[in-house]
Coordinates of C-alpha atoms in Angstrom, one line a residue:
X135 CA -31.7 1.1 17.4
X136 CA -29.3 -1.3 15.8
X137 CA -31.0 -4.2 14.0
X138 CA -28.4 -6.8 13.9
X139 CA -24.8 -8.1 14.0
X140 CA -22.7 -10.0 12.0
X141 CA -19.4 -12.1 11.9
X142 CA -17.5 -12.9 8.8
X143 CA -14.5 -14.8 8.2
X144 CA -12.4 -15.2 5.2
X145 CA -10.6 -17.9 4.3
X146 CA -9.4 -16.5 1.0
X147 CA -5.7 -16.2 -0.1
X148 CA -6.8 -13.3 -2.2
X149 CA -5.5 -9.8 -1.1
X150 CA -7.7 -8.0 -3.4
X151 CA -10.9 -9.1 -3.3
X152 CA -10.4 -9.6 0.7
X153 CA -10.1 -5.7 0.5
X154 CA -13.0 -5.1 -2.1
X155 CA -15.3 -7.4 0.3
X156 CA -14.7 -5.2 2.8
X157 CA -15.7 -2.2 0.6
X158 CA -19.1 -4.1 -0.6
X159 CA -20.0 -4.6 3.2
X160 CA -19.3 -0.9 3.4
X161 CA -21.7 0.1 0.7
X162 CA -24.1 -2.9 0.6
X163 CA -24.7 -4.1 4.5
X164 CA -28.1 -3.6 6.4
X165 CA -28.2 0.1 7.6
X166 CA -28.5 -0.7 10.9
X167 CA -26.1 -3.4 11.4
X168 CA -22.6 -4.1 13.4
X169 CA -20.2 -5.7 11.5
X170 CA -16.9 -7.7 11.7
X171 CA -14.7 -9.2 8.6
X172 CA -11.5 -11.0 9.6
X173 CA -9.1 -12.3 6.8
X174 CA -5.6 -13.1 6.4
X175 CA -3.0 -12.7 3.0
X176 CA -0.1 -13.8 1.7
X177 CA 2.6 -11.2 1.7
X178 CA 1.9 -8.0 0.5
X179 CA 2.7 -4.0 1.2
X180 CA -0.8 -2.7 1.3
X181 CA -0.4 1.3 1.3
X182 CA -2.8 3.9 2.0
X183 CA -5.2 5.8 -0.7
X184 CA -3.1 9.0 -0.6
X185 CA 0.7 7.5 -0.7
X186 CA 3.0 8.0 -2.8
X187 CA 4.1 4.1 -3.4
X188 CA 7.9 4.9 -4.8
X189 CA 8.0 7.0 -1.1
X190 CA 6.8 4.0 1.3
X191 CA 8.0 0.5 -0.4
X192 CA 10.7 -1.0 -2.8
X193 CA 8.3 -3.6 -3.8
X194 CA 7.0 -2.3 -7.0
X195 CA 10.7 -2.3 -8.2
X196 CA 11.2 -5.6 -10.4
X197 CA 14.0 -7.4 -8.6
X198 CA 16.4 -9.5 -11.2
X199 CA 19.4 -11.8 -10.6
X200 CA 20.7 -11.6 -14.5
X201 CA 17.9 -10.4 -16.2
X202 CA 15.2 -12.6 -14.1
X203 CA 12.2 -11.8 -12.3
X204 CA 12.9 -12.5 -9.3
X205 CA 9.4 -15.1 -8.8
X206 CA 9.3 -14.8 -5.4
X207 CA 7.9 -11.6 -4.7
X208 CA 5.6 -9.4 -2.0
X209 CA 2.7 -8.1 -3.7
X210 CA 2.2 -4.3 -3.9
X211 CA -1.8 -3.1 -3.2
X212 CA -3.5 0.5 -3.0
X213 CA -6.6 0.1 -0.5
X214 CA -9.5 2.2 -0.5
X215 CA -9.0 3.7 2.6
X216 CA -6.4 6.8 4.0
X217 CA -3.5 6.3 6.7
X218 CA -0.3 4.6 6.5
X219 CA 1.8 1.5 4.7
X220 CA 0.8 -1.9 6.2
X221 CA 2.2 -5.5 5.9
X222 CA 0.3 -8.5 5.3
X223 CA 1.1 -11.7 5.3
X224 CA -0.6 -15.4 6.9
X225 CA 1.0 -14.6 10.5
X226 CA -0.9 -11.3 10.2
X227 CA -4.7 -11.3 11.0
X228 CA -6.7 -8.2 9.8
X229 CA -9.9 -7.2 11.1
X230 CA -12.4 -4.6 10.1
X231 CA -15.2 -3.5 12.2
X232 CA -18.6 -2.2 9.8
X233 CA -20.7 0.3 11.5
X234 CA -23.4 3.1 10.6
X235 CA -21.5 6.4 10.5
X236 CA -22.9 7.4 13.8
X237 CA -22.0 3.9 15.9
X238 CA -18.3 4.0 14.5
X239 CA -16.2 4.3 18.1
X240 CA -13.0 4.4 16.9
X241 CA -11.3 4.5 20.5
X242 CA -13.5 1.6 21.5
X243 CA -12.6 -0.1 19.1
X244 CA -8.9 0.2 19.6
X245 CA -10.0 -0.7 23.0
X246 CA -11.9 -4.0 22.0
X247 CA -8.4 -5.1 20.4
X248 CA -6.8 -4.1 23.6
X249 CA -8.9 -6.4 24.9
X250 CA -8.4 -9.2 22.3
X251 CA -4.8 -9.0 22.9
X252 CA -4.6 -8.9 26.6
X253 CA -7.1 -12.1 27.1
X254 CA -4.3 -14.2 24.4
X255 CA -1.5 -12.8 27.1
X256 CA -2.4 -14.5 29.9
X257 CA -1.7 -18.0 30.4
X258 CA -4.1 -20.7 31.7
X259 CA -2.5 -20.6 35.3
X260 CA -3.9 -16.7 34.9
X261 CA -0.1 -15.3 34.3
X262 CA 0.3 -12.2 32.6
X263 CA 3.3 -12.7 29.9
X264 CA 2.9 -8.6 29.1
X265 CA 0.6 -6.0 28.9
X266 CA -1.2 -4.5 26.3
X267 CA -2.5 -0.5 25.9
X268 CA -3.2 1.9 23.3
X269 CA -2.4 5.2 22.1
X270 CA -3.4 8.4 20.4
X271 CA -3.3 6.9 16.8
X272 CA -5.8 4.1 17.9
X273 CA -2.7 1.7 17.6
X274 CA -2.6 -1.3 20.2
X275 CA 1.3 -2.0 21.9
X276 CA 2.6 -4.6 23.8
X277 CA 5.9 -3.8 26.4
X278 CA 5.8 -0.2 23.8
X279 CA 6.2 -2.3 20.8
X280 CA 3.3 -2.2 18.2
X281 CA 1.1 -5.1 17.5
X282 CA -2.0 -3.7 15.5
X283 CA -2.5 -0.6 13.9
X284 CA -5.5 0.9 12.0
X285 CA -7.0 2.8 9.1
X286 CA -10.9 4.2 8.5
X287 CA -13.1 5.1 5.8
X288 CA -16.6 6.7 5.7
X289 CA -19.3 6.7 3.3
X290 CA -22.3 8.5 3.4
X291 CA -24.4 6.3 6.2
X292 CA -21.8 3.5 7.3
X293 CA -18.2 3.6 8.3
X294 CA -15.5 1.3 8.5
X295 CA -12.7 0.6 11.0
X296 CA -10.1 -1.9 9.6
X297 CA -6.8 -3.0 11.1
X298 CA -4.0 -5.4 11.4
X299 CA -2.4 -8.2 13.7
X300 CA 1.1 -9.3 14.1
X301 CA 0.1 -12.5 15.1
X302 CA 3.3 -14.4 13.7
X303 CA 4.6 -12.3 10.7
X304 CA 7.5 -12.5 8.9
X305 CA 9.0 -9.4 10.7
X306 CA 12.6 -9.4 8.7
X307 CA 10.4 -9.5 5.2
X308 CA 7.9 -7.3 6.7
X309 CA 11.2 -4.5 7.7
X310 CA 12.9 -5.4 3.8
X311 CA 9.5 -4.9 2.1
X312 CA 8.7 -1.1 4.0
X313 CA 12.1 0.3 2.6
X314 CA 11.0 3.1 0.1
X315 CA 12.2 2.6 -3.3
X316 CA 15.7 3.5 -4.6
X317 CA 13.6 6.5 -6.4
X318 CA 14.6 9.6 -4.6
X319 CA 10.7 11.5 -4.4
X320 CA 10.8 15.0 -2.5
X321 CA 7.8 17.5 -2.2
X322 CA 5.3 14.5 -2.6
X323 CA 1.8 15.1 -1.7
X324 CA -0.2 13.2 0.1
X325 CA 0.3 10.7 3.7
X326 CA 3.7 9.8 4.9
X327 CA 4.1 6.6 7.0
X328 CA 4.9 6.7 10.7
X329 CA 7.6 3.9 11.0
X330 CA 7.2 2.2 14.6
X331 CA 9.1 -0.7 16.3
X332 CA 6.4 -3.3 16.1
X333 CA 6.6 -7.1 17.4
X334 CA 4.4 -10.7 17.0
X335 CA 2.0 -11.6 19.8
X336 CA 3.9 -14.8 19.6
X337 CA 7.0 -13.1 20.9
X338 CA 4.6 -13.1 24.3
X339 CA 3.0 -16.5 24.3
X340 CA 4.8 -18.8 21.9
X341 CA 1.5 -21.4 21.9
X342 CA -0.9 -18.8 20.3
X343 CA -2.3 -19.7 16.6
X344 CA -3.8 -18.0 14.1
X345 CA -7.4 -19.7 14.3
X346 CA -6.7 -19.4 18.0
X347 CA -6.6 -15.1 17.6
X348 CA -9.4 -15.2 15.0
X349 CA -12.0 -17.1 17.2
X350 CA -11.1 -14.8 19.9
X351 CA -11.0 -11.6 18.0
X352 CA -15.1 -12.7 17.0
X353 CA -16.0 -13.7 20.8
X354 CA -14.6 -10.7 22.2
X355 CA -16.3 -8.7 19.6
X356 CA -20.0 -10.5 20.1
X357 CA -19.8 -10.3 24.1
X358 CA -19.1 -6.4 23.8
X359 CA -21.5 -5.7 21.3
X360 CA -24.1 -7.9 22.9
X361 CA -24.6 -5.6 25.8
X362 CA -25.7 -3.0 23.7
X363 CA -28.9 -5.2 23.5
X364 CA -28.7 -6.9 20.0
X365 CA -29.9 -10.7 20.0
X366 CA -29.2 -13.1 17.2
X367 CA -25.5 -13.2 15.9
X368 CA -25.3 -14.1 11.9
X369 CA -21.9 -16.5 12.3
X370 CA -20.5 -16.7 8.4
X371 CA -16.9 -18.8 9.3
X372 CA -16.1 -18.9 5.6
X373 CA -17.6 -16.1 3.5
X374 CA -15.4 -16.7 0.3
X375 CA -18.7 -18.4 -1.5
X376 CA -21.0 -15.7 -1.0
X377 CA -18.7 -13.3 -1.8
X378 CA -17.7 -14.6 -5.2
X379 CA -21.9 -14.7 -6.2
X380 CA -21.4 -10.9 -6.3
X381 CA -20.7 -9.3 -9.5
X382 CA -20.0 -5.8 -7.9
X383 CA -16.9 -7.7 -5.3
X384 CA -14.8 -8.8 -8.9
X385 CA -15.6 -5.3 -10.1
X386 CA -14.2 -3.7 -6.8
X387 CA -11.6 -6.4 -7.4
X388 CA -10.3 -5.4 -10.4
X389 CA -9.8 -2.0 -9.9
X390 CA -8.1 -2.7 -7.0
X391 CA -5.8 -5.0 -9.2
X392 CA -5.2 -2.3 -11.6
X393 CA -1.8 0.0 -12.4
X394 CA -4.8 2.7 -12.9
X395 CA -5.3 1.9 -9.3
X396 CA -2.6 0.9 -7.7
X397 CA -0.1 4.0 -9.2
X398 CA -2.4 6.2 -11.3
X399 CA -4.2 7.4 -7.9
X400 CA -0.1 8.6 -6.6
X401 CA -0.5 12.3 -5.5
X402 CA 1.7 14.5 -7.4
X403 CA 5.3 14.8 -6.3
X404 CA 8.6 16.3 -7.9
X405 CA 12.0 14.0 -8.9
X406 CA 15.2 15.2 -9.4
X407 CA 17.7 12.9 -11.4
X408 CA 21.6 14.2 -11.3
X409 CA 24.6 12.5 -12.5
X410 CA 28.0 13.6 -13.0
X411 CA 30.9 12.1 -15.1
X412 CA 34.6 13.3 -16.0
X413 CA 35.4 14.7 -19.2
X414 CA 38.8 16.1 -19.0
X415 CA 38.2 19.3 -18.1
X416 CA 38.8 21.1 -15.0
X417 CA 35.1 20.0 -13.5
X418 CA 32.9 17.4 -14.0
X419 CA 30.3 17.2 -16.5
X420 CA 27.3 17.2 -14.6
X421 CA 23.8 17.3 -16.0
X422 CA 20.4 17.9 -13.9
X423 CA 17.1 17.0 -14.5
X424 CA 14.4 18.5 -12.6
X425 CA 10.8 16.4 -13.4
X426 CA 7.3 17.6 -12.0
X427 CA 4.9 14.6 -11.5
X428 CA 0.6 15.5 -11.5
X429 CA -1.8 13.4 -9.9
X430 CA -1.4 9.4 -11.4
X431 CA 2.6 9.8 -11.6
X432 CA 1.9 11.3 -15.1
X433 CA 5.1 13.5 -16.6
X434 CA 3.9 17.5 -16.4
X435 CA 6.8 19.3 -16.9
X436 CA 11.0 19.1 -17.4
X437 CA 13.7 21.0 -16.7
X438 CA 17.3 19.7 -17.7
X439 CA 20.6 21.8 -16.8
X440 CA 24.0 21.2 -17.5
X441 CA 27.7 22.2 -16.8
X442 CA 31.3 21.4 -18.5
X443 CA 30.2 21.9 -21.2
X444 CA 26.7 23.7 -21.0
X445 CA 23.7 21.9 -23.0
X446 CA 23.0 24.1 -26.4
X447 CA 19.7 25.4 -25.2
X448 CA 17.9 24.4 -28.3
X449 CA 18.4 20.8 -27.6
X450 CA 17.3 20.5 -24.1
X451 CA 14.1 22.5 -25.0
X452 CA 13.8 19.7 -27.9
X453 CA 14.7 17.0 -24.9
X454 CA 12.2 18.9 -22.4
X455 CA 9.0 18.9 -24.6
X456 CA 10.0 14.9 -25.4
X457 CA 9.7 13.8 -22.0
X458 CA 6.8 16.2 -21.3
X459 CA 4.8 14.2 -24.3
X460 CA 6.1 10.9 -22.2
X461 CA 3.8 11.9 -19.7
X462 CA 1.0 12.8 -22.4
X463 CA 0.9 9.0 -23.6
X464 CA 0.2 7.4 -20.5
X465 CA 3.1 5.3 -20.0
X466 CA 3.6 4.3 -16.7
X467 CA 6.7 5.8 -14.9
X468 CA 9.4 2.9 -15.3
X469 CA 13.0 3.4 -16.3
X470 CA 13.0 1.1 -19.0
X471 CA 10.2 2.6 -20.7
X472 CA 11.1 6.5 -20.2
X473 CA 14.7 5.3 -21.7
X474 CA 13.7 3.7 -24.7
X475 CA 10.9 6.6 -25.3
X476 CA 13.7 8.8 -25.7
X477 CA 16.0 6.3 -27.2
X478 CA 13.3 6.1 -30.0
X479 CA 13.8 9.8 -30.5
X480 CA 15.6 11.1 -33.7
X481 CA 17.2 14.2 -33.2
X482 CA 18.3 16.3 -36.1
X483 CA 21.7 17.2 -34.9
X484 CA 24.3 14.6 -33.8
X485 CA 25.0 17.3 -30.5
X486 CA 21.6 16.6 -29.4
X487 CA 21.4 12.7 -29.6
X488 CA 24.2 12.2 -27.6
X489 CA 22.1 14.5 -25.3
X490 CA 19.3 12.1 -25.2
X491 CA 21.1 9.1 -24.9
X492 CA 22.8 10.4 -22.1
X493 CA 19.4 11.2 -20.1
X494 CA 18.2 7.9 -21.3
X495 CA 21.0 6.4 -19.8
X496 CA 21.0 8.6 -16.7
X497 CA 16.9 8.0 -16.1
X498 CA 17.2 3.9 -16.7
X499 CA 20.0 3.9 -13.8
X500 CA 18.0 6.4 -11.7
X501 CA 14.4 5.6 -12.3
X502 CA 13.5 1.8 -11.0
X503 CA 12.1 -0.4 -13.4
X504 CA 8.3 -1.7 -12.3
X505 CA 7.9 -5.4 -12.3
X506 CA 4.0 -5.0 -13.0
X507 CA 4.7 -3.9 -16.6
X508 CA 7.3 -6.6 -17.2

C-alpha cells in the first residue's frame, strides 16, 4: 500500500537545480510515496539525455552583433532524463509526477493533465472554449495543437513522469530557439525531436494565470490520488529552502551546469565540412573534410580530400593526425578553438601551411562558435 503523498512547488528561477530537485526526489523520496513537483524557468532549450544538441537547437551558438555577446540569451540544459527538446520559459509550467516503479501510470497521467487542462477550458457560465485529448506519445492537445508534452526516467524502485505546460509561453522565441544549429550533423546517434504545432492554454481562455494552472494542476492531482485511499497530503507551496539544505541537490546541480554535461554526454555523430573557391583553373578548388565524432563530441578520426589542385598526400596525413590530437586534448568542439589549434601548428613546408590555414579558415566559418567557452 502506498504510505503517503506529497505536493511541492518551486518558486525558484533556477533551471538547474529545478531539474536536479526533481532527481533528488527520484533517488531520495519515501518508498512508498506519490509525488508531485511543479516549477517554472526562465527561458531555456532543455534537450533530452541522448540528443545531439548542435541537431535540436541554435542556442549553444554565441550570437554577436560586432564582436559582442549577445547578453540576452536562452539558456541551453541537458536533463537527466530521455525523449525530446523542450522549451521553458515563466509562461510554461512543468510538472513531474514521483512514483514507485510499479505505480508509475504513464497514460493516467497524461490523462490527469487532460483533465487539468479541460477543467481551465471551461468558463464559469460552464462554456467549453475547446477540448482537450491525448495521444500515443502521452502528449496532451487542444483543437490538435499541443499543449503539454512529456519525458520519463526510472531508477531502480521509483520512477518519474515529468512534463511541460504552454500556459503563456513566448511561442515566437520558443519556434527561433528549436532551430538546430547552423552545424550540418548527419549519422548522429541518439533521439531526434518530433517537431509538433503546439499553442498557449491562453489562446483558449485569455483570463487563465500561471498560479491559477499550478493550484489547479495540485488539486486535480490530490482528488485523483485520494481515491486510491491515501489520507494526509504533505502541502510544500515553496520548496526552494529545503531544497538548498541538501548538499547532494548543488552536487546534482552542478553537473547539470557543466560542458561535461551538457555536451560531453552528445552521442557520436559524423560532420562533413566542404568549401569550394576559384583558382583559375578550369574547376574549382574544392577541399572536403570528412570528421568522425565519439561519444562527448570528442575528435576520433579525419579525412581531408581535395581537387584543382589535389592536396600532396603527405600534408593532409600531417593535417589529419593534427585534428585527430584536437580531439585527444579535450577541447570542446567550437570553431574558434579548432581554428586557432591548427593555426598554432607549424608545418615544415610552406605547401602545407597554406593547407592548414585554409581548413582553419574553412572550420571557423563552418563550425559555430559556443558561447559557453567565451
Amino acid at each position: 500500500p502506498l504510505l503517503a503523498m506529497s505536493v511541492f512547488r518551486s518558486l525558484s528561477s533556477n533551471v538547474f537545480r529545478n531539474l536536479a530537485a526533481e532527481e533528488w526526489m527520484l533517488w531520495n523520496g519515501p518508498e512508498r510515496s506519490l509525488l508531485l513537483y511543479v516549477n517554472s524557468n526562465p527561458a531555456a532549450v532543455v534537450i533530452g539525455r541522448n540528443q545531439n544538441p548542435w541537431r535540436e537547437s541554435h542556442v549553444l551558438e554565441r550570437l554577436s552583433e560586432n564582436g559582442c555577446p549577445d547578453r540576452s540569451r536562452v539558456e541551453l540544459v541537458r536533463r537527466m532524463s530521455g525523449g525530446g527538446t523542450v522549451y521553458h520559459d515563466r509562461g510554461n509550467l512543468n510538472f513531474c509526477f514521483i512514483a514507485p516503479k510499479c505505480a508509475l501510470d504513464k497514460a493516467a497521467n497524461a490523462e490527469l493533465v487532460r483533465d487539468v487542462v479541460g477543467s481551465l477550458l471551461v468558463s464559469p457560465s460552464g462554456r467549453t472554449y475547446a477540448l482537450a485529448s491525448t495521444n500515443s506519445r502521452y502528449d496532451v492537445l487542444v483543437n490538435g495543437k499541443k499543449v503539454s508534452g512529456s519525458a520519463f526516467r526510472v531508477s531502480r524502485e521509483r520512477a518519474y513522469h515529468h512534463g511541460t505546460l504552454l500556459v503563456s509561453s513566448e511561442l515566437e522565441t520558443l519556434r527561433r530557439s528549436l532551430v538546430p544549429s547552423s552545424m550540418a550533423v548527419t549519422n548522429a546517434k541518439g533521439t531526434q525531436s518530433v517537431r509538433s504545432s503546439v499553442a498557449n492554454l491562453k489562446e483558449f481562455n485569455a483570463t487563465l494565470s500561471m498560479d491559477e494552472v499550478a493550484r489547479k494542476f495540485a488539486q486535480t492531482y490530490v482528488e485523483q490520488q485520494s481515491q486510491s485511499g491515501i489520507g494526509e497530503v504533505d502541502f510544500q507551496w515553496d520548496v526552494d529552502s529545503l531544497v538548498r539544505q541538501e548538499s547532494d541537490v548543488r552536487v546534482l546541480e552542478e553537473t547539470l551546469r557543466s560542458p561535461q554535461w551538457i555536451y560531453g554526454e552528445t552521442p557520436s555523430f559524423h560532420l562533413v565540412l566542404e568549401s569550394a573557391s576559384p583558382n583559375g583553373l578550369e574547376q574549382d578548388h574544392h577541399v572536403r573534410i570528412e570528421l568522425d565524432f565519439a561519444r562527448g563530441a570528442q575528435l576520433q578520426s579525419a579525412k581531408l580530400t581535395s581537387s584543382y589542385p589535389p592536396t600532396n598526400p603527405h600534408d593532409a596525413a600531417i593535417l589529419e593526425d593534427h585534428l585527430v590530437q584536437f580531439g585527444s586534448s579535450q577541447h570542446p568542439l567550437s570553431g574558434d578553438l579548432l581554428g586557432r589549434w591548427l593555426r598554432s601548428y607549424r608545418p615544415l613546408t610552406a605547401s602545407a601551411k597554406d593547407l592548414f590555414d585554409e581548413v582553419a579558415n574553412i572550420v571557423e566559418s563552418k563550425i559555430p562558435v559556443l558561447r559557453r567557452y567565451n
